[in-house]
Coordinates of N, CA and C in Angstrom, one line a residue:
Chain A
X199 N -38.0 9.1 26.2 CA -39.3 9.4 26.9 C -39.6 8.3 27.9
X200 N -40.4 9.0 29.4 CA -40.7 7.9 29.9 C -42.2 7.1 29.3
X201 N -41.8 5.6 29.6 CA -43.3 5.2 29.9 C -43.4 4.0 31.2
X202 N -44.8 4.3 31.3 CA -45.2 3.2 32.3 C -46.2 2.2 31.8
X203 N -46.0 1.0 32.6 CA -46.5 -0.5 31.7 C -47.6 -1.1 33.3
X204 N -48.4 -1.2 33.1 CA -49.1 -1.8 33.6 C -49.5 -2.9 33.2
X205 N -49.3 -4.2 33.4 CA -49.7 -5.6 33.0 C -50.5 -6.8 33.4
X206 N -51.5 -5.8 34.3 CA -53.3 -6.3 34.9 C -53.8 -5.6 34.3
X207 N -54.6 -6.0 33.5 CA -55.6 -5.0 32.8 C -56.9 -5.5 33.9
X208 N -56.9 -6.3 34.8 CA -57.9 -6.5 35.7 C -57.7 -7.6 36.6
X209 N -58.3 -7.4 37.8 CA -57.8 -8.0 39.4 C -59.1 -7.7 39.7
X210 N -59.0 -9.0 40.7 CA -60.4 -9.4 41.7 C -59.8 -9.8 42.8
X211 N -60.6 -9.5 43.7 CA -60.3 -10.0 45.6 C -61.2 -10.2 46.2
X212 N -61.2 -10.6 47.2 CA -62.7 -10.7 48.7 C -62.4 -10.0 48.9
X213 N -63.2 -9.5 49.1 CA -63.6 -8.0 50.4 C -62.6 -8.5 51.6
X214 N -62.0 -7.5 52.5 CA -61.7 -8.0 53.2 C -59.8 -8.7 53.3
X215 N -59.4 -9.4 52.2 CA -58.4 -9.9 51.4 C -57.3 -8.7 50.9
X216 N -56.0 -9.2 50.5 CA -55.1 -8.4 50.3 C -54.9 -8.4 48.4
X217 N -54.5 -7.4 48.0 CA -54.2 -7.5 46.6 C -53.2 -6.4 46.4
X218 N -52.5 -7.2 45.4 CA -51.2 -6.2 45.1 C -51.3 -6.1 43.4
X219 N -51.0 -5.0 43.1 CA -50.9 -4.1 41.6 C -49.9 -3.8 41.5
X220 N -49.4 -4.1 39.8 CA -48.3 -4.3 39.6 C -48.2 -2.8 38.3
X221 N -47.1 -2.9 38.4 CA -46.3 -1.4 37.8 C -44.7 -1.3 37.3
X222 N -44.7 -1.4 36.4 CA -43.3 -0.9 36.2 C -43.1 0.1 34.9
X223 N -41.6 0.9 35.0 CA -41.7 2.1 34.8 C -40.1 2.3 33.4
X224 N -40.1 3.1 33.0 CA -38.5 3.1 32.5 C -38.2 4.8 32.4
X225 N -37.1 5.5 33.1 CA -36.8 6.2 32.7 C -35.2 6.4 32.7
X226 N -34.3 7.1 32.2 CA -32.9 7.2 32.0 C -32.8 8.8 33.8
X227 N -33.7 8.8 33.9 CA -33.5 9.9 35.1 C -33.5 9.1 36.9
X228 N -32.5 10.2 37.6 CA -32.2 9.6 38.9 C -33.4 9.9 39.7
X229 N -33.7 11.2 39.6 CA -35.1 11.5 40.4 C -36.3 11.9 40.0
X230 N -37.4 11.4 40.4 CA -38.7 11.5 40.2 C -39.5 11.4 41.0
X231 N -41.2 11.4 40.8 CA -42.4 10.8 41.8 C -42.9 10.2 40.9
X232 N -43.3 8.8 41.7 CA -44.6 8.0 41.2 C -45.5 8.2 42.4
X233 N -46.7 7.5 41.4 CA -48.4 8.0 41.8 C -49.2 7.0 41.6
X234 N -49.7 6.6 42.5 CA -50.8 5.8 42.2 C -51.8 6.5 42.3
X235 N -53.2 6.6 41.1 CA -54.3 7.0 41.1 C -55.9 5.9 41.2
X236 N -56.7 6.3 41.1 CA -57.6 5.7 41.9 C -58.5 6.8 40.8
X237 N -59.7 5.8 40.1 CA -60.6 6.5 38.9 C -61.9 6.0 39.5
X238 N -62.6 6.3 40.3 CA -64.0 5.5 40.4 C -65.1 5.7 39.3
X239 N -66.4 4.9 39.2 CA -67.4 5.2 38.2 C -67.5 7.0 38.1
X240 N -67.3 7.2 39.1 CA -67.4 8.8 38.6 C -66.7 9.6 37.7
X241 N -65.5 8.8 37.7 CA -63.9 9.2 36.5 C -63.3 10.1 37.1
X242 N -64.1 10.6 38.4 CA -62.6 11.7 39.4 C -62.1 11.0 39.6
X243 N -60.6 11.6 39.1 CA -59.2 11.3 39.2 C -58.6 11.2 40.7
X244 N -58.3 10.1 41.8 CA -58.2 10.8 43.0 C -56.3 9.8 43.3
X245 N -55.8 10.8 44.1 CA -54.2 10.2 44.5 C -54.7 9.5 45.6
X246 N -54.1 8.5 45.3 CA -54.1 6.9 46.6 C -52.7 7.6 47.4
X247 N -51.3 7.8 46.3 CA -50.2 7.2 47.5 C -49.2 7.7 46.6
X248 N -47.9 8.6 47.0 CA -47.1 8.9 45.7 C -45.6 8.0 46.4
X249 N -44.6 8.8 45.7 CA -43.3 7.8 46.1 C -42.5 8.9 45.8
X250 N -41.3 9.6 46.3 CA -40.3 10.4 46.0 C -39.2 9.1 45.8
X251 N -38.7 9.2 44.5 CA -37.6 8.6 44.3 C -36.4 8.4 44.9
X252 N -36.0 9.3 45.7 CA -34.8 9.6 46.6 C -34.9 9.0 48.0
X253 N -36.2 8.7 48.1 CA -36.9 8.0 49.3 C -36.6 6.7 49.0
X254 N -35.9 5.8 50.2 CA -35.8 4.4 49.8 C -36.9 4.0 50.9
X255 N -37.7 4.6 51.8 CA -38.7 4.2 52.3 C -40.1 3.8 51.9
X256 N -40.4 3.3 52.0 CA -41.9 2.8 51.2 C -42.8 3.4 51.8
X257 N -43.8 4.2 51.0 CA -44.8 4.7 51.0 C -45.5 4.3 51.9
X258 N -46.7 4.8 53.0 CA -47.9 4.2 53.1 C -49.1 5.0 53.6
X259 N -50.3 4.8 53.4 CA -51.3 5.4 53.7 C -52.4 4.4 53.8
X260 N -52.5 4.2 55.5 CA -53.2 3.8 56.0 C -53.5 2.0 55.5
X261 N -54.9 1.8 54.4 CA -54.7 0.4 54.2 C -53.7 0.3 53.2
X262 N -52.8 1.3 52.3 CA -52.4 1.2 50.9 C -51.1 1.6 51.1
X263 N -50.3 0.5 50.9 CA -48.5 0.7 50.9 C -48.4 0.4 49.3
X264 N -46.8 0.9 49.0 CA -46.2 0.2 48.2 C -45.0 -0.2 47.9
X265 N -44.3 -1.3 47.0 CA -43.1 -1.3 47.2 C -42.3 -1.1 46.1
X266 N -41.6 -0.3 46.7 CA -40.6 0.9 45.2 C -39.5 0.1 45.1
X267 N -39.1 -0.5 44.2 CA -38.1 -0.9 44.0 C -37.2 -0.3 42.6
X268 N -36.3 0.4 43.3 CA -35.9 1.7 42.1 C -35.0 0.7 40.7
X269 N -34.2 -0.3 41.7 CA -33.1 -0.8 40.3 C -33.9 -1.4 39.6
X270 N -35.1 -2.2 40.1 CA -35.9 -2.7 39.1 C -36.9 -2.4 38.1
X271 N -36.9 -0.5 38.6 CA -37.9 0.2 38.1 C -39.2 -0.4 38.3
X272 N -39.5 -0.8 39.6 CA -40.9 -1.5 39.8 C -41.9 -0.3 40.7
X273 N -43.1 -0.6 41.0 CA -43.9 0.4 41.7 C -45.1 -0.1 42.0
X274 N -45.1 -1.0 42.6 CA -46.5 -1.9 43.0 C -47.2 -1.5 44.1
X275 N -48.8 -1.5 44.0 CA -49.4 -1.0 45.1 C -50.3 -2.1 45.4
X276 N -49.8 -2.2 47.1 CA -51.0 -3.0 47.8 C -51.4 -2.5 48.8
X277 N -52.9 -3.4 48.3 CA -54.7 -2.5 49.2 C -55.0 -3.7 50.3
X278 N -54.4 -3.8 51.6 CA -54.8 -4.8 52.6 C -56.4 -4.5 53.3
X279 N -56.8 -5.1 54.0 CA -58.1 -5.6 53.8 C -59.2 -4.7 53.0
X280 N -59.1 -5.2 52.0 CA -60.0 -4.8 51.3 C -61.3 -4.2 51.1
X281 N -62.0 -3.4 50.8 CA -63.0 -2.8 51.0 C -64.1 -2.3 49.3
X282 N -65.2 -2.7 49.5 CA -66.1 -2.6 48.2 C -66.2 -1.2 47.6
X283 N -65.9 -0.1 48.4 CA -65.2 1.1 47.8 C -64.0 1.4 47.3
X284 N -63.2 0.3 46.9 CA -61.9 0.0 46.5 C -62.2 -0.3 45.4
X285 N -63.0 -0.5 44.8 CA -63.6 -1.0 43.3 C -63.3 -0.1 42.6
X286 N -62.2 0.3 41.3 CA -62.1 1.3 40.8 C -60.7 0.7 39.8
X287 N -60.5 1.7 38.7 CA -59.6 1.9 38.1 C -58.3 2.0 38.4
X288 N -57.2 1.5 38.5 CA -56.0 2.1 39.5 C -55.0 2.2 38.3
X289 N -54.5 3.6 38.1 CA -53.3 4.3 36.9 C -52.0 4.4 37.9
X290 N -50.9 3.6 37.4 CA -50.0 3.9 38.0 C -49.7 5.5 37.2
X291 N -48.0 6.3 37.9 CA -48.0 7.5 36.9 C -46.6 7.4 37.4
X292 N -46.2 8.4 36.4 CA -44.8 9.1 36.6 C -44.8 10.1 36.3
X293 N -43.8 11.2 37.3 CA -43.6 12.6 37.3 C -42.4 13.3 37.0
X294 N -41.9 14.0 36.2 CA -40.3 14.1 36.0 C -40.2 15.2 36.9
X295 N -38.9 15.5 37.2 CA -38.6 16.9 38.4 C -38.5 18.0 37.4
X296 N -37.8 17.6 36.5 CA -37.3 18.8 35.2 C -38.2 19.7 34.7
X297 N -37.8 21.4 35.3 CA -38.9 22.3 35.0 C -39.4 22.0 33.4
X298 N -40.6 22.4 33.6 CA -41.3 22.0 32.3 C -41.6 20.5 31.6
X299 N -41.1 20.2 32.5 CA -41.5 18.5 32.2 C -42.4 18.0 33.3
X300 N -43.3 18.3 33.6 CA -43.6 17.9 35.2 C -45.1 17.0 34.7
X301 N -45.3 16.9 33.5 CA -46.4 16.1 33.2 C -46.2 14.7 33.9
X302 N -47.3 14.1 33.8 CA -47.9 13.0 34.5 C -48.1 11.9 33.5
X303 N -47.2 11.0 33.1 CA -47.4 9.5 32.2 C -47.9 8.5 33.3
X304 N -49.0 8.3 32.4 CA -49.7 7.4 32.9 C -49.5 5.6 32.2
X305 N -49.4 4.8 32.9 CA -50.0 3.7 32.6 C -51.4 3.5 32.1
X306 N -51.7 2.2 31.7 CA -53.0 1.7 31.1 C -54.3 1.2 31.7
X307 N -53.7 1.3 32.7 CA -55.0 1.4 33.7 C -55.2 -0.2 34.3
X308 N -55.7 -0.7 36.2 CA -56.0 -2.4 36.2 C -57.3 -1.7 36.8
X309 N -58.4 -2.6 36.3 CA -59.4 -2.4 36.6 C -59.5 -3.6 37.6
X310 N -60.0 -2.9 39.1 CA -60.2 -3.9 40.7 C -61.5 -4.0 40.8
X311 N -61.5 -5.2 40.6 CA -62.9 -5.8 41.3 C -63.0 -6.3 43.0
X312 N -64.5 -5.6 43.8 CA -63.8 -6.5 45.1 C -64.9 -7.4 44.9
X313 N -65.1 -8.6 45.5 CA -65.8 -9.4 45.8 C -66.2 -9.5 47.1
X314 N -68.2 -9.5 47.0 CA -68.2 -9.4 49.1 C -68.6 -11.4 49.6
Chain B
X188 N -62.1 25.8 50.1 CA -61.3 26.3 48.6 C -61.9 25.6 47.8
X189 N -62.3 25.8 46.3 CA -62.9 25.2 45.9 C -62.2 24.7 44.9
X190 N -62.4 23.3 44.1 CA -61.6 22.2 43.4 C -61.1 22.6 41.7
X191 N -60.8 22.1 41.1 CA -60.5 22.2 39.9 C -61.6 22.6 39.3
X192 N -62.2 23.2 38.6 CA -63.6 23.2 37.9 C -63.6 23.2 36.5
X193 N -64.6 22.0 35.9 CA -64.5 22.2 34.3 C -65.6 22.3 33.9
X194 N -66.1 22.8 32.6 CA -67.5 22.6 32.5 C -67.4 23.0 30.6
X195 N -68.4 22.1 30.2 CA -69.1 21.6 30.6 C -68.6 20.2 31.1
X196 N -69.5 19.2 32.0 CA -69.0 17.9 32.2 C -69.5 17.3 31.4
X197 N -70.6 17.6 30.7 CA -71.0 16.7 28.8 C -71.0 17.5 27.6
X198 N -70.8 17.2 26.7 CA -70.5 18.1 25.8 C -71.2 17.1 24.5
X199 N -71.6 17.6 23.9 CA -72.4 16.6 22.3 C -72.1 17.6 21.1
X200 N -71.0 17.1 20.1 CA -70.8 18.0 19.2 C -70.9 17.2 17.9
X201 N -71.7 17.9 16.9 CA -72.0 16.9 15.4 C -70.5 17.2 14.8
X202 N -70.4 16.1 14.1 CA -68.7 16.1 12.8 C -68.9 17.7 12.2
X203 N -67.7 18.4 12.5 CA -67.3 19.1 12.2 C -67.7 20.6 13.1
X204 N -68.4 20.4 13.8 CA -68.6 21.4 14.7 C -66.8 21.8 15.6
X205 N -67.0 22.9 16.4 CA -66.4 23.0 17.0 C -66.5 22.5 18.9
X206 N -65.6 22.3 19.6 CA -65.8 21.9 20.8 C -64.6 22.8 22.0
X207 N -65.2 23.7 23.2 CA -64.6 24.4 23.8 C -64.8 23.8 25.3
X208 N -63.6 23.1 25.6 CA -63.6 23.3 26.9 C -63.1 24.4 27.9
X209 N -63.7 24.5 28.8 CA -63.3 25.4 30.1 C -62.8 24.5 31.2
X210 N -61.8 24.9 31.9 CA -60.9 24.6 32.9 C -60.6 25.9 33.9
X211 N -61.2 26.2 35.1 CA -60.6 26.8 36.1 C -59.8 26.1 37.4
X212 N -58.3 26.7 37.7 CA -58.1 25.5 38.5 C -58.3 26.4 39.8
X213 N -57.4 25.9 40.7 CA -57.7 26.0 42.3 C -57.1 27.5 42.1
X214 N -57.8 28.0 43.2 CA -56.9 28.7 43.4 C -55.9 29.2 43.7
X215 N -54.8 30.7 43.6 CA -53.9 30.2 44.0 C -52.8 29.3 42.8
X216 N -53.6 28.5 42.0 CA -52.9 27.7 41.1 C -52.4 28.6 39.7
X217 N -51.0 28.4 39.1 CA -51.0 28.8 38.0 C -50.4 28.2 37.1
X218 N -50.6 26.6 37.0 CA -50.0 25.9 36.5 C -51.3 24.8 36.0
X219 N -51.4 25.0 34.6 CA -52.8 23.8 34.2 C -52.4 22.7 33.6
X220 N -53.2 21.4 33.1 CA -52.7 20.4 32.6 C -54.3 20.1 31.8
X221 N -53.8 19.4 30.5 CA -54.9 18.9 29.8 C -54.6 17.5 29.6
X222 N -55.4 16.4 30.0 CA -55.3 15.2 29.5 C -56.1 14.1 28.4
X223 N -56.1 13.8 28.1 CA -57.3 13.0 27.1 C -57.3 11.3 27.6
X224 N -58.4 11.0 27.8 CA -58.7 9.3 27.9 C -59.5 9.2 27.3
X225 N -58.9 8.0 26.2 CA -60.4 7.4 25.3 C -60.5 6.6 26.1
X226 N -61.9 5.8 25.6 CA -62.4 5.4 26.4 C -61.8 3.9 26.8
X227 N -61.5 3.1 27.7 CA -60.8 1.5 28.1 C -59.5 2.1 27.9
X228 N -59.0 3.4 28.2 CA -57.7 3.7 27.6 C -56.7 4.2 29.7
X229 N -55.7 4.9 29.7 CA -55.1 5.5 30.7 C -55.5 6.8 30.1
X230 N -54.8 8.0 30.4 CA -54.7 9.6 30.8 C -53.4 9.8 30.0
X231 N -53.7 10.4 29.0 CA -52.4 11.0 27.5 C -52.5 12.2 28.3
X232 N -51.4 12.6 28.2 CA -51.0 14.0 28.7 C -51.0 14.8 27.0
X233 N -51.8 15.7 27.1 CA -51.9 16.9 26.0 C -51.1 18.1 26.1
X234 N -51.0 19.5 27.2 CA -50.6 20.3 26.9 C -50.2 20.6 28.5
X235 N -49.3 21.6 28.5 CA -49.0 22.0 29.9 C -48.9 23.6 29.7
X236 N -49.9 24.6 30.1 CA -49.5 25.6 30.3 C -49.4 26.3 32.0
X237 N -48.6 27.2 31.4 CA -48.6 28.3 33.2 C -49.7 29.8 32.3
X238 N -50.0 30.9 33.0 CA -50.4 31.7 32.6 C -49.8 32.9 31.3
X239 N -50.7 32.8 30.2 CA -50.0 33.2 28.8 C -49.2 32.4 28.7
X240 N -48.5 31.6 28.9 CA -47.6 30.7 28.2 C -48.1 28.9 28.3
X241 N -47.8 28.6 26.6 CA -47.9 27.2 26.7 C -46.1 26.7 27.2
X242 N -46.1 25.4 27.8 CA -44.7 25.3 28.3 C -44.4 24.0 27.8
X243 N -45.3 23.1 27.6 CA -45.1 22.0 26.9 C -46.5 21.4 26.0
X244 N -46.7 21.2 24.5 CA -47.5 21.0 24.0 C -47.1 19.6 23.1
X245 N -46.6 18.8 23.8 CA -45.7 17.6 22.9 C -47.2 16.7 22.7
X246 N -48.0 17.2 23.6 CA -49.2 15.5 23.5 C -50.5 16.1 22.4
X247 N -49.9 17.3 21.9 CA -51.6 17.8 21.3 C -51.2 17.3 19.9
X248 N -52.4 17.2 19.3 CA -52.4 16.4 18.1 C -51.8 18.0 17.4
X249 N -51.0 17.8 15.8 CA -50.6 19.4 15.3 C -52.0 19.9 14.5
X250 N -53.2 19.5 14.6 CA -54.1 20.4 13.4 C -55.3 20.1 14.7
X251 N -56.0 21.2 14.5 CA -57.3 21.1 15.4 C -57.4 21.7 16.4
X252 N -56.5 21.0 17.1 CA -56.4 21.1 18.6 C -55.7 22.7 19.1
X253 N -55.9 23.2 20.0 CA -55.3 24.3 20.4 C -55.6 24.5 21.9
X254 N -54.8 25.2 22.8 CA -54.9 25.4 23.9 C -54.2 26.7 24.6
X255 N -55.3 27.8 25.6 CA -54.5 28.9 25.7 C -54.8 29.1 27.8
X256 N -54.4 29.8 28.1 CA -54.5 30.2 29.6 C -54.3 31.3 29.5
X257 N -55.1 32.7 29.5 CA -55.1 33.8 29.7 C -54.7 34.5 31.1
X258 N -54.7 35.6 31.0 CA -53.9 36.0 32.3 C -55.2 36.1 33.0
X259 N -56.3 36.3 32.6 CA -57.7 36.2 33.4 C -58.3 35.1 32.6
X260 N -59.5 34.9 33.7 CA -60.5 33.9 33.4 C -59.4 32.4 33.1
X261 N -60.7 31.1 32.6 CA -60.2 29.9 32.6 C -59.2 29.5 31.5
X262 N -58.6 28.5 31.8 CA -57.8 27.8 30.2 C -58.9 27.3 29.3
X263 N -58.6 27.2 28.2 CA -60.1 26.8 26.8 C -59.2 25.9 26.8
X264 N -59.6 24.9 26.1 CA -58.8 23.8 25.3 C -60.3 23.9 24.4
X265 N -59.6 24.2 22.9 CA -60.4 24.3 21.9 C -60.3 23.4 20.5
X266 N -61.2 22.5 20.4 CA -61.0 21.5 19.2 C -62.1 21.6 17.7
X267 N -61.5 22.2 16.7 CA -61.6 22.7 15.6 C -62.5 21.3 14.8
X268 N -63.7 21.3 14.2 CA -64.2 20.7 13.2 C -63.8 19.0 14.4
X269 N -64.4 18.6 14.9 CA -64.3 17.7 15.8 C -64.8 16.5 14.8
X270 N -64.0 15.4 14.8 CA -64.5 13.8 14.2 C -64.7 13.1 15.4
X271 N -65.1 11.8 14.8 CA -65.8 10.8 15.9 C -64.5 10.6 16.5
X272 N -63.0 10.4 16.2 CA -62.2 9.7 17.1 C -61.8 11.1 18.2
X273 N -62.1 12.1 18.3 CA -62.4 13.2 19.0 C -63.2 12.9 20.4
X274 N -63.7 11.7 20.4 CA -65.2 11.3 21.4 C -63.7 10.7 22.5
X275 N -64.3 11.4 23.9 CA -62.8 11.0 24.7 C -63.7 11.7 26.1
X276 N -62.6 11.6 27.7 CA -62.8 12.2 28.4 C -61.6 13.5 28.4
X277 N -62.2 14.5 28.5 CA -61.0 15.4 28.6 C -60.9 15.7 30.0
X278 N -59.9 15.8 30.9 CA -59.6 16.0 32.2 C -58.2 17.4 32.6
X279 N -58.9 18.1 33.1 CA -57.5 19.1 33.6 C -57.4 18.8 34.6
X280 N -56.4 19.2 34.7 CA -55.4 19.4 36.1 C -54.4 20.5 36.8
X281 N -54.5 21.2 37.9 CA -53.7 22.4 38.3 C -52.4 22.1 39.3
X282 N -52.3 22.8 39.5 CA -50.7 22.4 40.7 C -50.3 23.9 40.7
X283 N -50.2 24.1 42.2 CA -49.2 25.8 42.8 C -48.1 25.8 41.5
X284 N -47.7 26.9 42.2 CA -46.1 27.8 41.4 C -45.4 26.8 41.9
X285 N -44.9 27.0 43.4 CA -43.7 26.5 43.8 C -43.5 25.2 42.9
X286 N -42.4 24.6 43.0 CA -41.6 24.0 42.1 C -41.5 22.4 42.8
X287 N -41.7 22.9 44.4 CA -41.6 21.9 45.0 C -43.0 21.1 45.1
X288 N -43.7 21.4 44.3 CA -44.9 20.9 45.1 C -45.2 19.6 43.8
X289 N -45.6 18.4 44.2 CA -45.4 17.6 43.5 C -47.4 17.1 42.9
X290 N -47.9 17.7 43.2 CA -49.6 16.9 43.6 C -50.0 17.8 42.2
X291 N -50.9 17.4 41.5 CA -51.6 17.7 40.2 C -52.7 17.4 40.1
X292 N -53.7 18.4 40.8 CA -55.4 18.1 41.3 C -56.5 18.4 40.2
X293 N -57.0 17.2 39.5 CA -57.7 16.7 39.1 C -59.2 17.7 39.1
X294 N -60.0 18.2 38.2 CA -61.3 18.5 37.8 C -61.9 17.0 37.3
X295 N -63.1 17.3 37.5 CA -64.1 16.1 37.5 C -64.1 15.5 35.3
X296 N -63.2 16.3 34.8 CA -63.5 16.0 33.5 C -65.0 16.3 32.7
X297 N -64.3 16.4 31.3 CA -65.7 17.1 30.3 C -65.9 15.5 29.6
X298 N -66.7 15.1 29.3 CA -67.2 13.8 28.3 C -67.5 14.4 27.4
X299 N -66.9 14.3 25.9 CA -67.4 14.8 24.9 C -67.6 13.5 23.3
X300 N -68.9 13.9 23.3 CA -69.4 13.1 22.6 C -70.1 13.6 21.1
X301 N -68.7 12.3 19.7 CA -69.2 13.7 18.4 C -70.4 12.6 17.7
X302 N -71.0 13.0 17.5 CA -72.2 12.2 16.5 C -72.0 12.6 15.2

């Protein structure tokens, strides 16, 4: 079974400042998607940035890249200049391709604080 | 188009009552997802159905819990005689047919709370 390990249970930054969230993953499969999710005080669930495994290019959307590094099974996401609506919960995830398997393992969640 | 829809978004149930959530997804969608967060916790994947069929039910606890998607109306996720460790967010999630489509869109979640 896969799982994902998140090992910030919480991060702080300046407003403004760069931060990177850390992620790693284990699965015995060649292709998948990761996801980084975004929980604000409201608890909607919202997608930041995904990753197709087959893709050796790195993700990015706008302030929020990440760097996939497959042999290491890593999946880290960084939020460059930072912003006080960036304060939220961030779940890394994993997706298997395999019909019927397409659920979503989540990591443990890093709780971001921004500082202004 | 309108988003994932669950309701209720709070739910208050005494020990041993029963607790029924509703989940309508997007339209269009025929693929649901049930997840459970306790609270300080991540997103446990519970059940995965498509319409009349459950397709993976590896995360539901085996007594209590049940879950169905009719060919009309919403998915229920229905929990039997509810205890305190029952007290969680429950969250669905939908995603198209196609196979290729990778995104699993999120409803705002039910809070359910057993006293």
């Amino acid at each position: 079974a896969q799982t994902v390990t998140q090992s910030q249970p919480e991060m702080s930054v300046q407003e403004a400042e760069t931060v990177t969230l850390s992620c790693t993953y284990d699965t015995s499969e060649s292709d998948y998607y990761l996801f980084w999710y975004k929980q604000p005080p409201s608890r909607q669930m919202i997608l930041v940035i995904r990753q197709e495994a087959y893709k050796q290019q790195n993700a990015t959307e706008n302030r929020f890249s990440v760097n996939f590094q497959k042999a290491a099974k890593s999946f880290s996401l960084k939020i460059s200049d930072s912003q006080l609506g960036d304060a939220a919960m961030y779940f890394c995830a994993y997706r298997s391709l395999i019909q019927g398997a397409q659920k979503l393992v989540f990591g443990q969640g890093t709780r971001l604080t921004i500082n202004p | 188009n309108a988003g994932v829809m669950q309701n209720p978004r709070h739910l208050v149930r005494r020990r041993g009552q029963e607790a029924r959530l509703r989940c309508s997804p997007m339209k269009g969608h025929s693929h649901v997802y049930w997840y459970r967060q306790l609270p300080e916790e991540g997103l446990k994947f519970m059940v995965y159905l498509q319409k009349e069929n459950i397709i993976d039910e590896s995360g539901m606890p085996k007594e209590r819990f049940s879950a169905e998607f009719p060919k009309e109306g919403p998915s229920i996720l229905r929990i039997q005689q509810v205890v305190r460790g029952d007290s969680a967010a429950y969250f669905c999630a939908s995603s198209p047919t196609r196979m290729s489509s990778y995104e699993q869109y999120f409803g705002p979640g039910t809070r359910l709370t057993v006293t």
